[in-house]
XYZ file of C-alpha atoms in Angstrom:
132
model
C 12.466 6.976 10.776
C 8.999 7.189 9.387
C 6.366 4.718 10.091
C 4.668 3.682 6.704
C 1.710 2.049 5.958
C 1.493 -0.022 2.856
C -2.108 -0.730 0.757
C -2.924 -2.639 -1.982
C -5.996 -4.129 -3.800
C -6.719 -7.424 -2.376
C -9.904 -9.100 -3.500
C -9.652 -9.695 -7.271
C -5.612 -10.255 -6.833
C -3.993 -13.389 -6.959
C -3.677 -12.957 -3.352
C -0.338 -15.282 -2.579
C 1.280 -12.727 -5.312
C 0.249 -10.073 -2.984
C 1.259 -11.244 0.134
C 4.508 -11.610 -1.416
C 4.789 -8.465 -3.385
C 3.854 -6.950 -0.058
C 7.202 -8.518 2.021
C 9.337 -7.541 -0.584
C 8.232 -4.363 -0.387
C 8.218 -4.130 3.134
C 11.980 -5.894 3.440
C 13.181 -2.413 1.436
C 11.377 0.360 2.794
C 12.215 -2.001 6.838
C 15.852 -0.925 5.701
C 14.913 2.495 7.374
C 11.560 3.176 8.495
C 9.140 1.215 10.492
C 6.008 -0.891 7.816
C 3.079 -2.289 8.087
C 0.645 -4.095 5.504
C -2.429 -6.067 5.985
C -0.947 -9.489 5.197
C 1.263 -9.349 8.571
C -2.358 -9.554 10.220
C -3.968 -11.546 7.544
C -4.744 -14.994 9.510
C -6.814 -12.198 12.041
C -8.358 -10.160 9.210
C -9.711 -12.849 7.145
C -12.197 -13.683 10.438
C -13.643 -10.231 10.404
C -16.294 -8.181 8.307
C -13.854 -5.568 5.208
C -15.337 -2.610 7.263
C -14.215 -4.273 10.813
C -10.856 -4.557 8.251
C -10.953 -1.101 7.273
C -10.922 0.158 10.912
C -8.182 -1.568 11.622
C -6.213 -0.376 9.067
C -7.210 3.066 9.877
C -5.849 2.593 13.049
C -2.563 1.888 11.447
C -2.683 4.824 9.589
C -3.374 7.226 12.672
C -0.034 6.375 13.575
C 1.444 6.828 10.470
C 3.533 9.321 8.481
C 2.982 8.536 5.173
C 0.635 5.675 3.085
C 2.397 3.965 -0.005
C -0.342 3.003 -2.528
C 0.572 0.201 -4.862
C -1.210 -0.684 -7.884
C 0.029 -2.662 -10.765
C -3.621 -2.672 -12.477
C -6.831 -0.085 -13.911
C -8.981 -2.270 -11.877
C -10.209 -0.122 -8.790
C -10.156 -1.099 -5.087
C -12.831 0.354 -3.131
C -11.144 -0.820 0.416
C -7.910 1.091 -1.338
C -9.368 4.178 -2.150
C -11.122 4.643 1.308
C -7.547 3.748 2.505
C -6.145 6.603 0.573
C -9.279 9.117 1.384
C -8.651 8.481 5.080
C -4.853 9.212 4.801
C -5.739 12.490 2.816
C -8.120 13.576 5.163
C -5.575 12.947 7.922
C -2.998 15.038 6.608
C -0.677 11.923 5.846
C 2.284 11.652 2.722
C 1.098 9.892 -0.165
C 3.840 7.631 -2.397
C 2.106 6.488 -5.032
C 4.087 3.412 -6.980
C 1.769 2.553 -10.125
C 2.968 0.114 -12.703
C 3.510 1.525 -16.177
C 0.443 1.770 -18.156
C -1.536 2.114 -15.231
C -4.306 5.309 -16.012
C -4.215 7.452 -12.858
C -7.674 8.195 -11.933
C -8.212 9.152 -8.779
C -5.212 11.083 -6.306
C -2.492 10.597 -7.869
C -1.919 14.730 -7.855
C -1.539 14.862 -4.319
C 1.045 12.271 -3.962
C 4.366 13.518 -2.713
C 6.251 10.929 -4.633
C 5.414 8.912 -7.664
C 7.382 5.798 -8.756
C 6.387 4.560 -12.044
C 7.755 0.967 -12.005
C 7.755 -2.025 -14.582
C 7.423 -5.228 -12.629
C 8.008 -5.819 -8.668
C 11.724 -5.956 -9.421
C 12.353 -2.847 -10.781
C 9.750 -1.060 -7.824
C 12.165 -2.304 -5.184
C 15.433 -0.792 -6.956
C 13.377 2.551 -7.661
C 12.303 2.059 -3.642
C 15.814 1.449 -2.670
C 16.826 5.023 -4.356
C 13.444 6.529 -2.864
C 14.744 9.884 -0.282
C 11.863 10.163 2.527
């Protein structure tokens, strides 16, 4: 069992989407390994400052094996990308899941898996097949 932690851009995102897309996610990849995303701490995150945010999360990933990076759009999250920094710089797995049509700019090399995916629907089959 591997604990993962899950990021995703928030600001910008229709954010009820997100929350959603991020317990679906979660209800898969619970199936076998431990999860945690923002949104299960999102009533105590929304009081604090992003970088109060951001060490949180980091926290999360300290105790993590691996970071699963979702993005369904070009549009760049600067919370995310410090997310995934951090997790390179600790030595953590990367699983990248990018939507198709999505340009890779930044990481995407040193992911250990990546899961091209169509739509939420089709991300959760391709997570269901996913060998950790």
């Amino acid at each position: 069992m591997m604990k993962i932690v899950l990021v995703f851009r928030w600001y910008g995102e229709d954010q009820e989407e997100a929350v959603n897309n991020m317990y679906k996610i979660a209800s898969v990849l619970e199936k076998e390994h431990k999860v945690y995303h923002a949104t299960k701490d999102a009533k105590f995150l929304d009081t604090l400052p992003e970088w109060k945010v951001l060490e949180h999360v980091f926290k999360e990933i300290e105790d993590a094996d691996a970071l699963l990076v979702y993005q369904k759009s070009n549009d760049v999250s600067e919370g995310m990308l410090i997310e995934v920094g951090y997790a390179v710089a600790k030595g953590k797995k990367i699983i990248w899941a990018k939507k198709k049509g999505v340009h890779n700019r930044y990481l995407i090399d040193g992911a250990v898996h990546t899961i091209e995916f169509n739509d939420i629907n089709d991300l959760l089959i391709k997570l269901k097949k996913l060998k950790l």
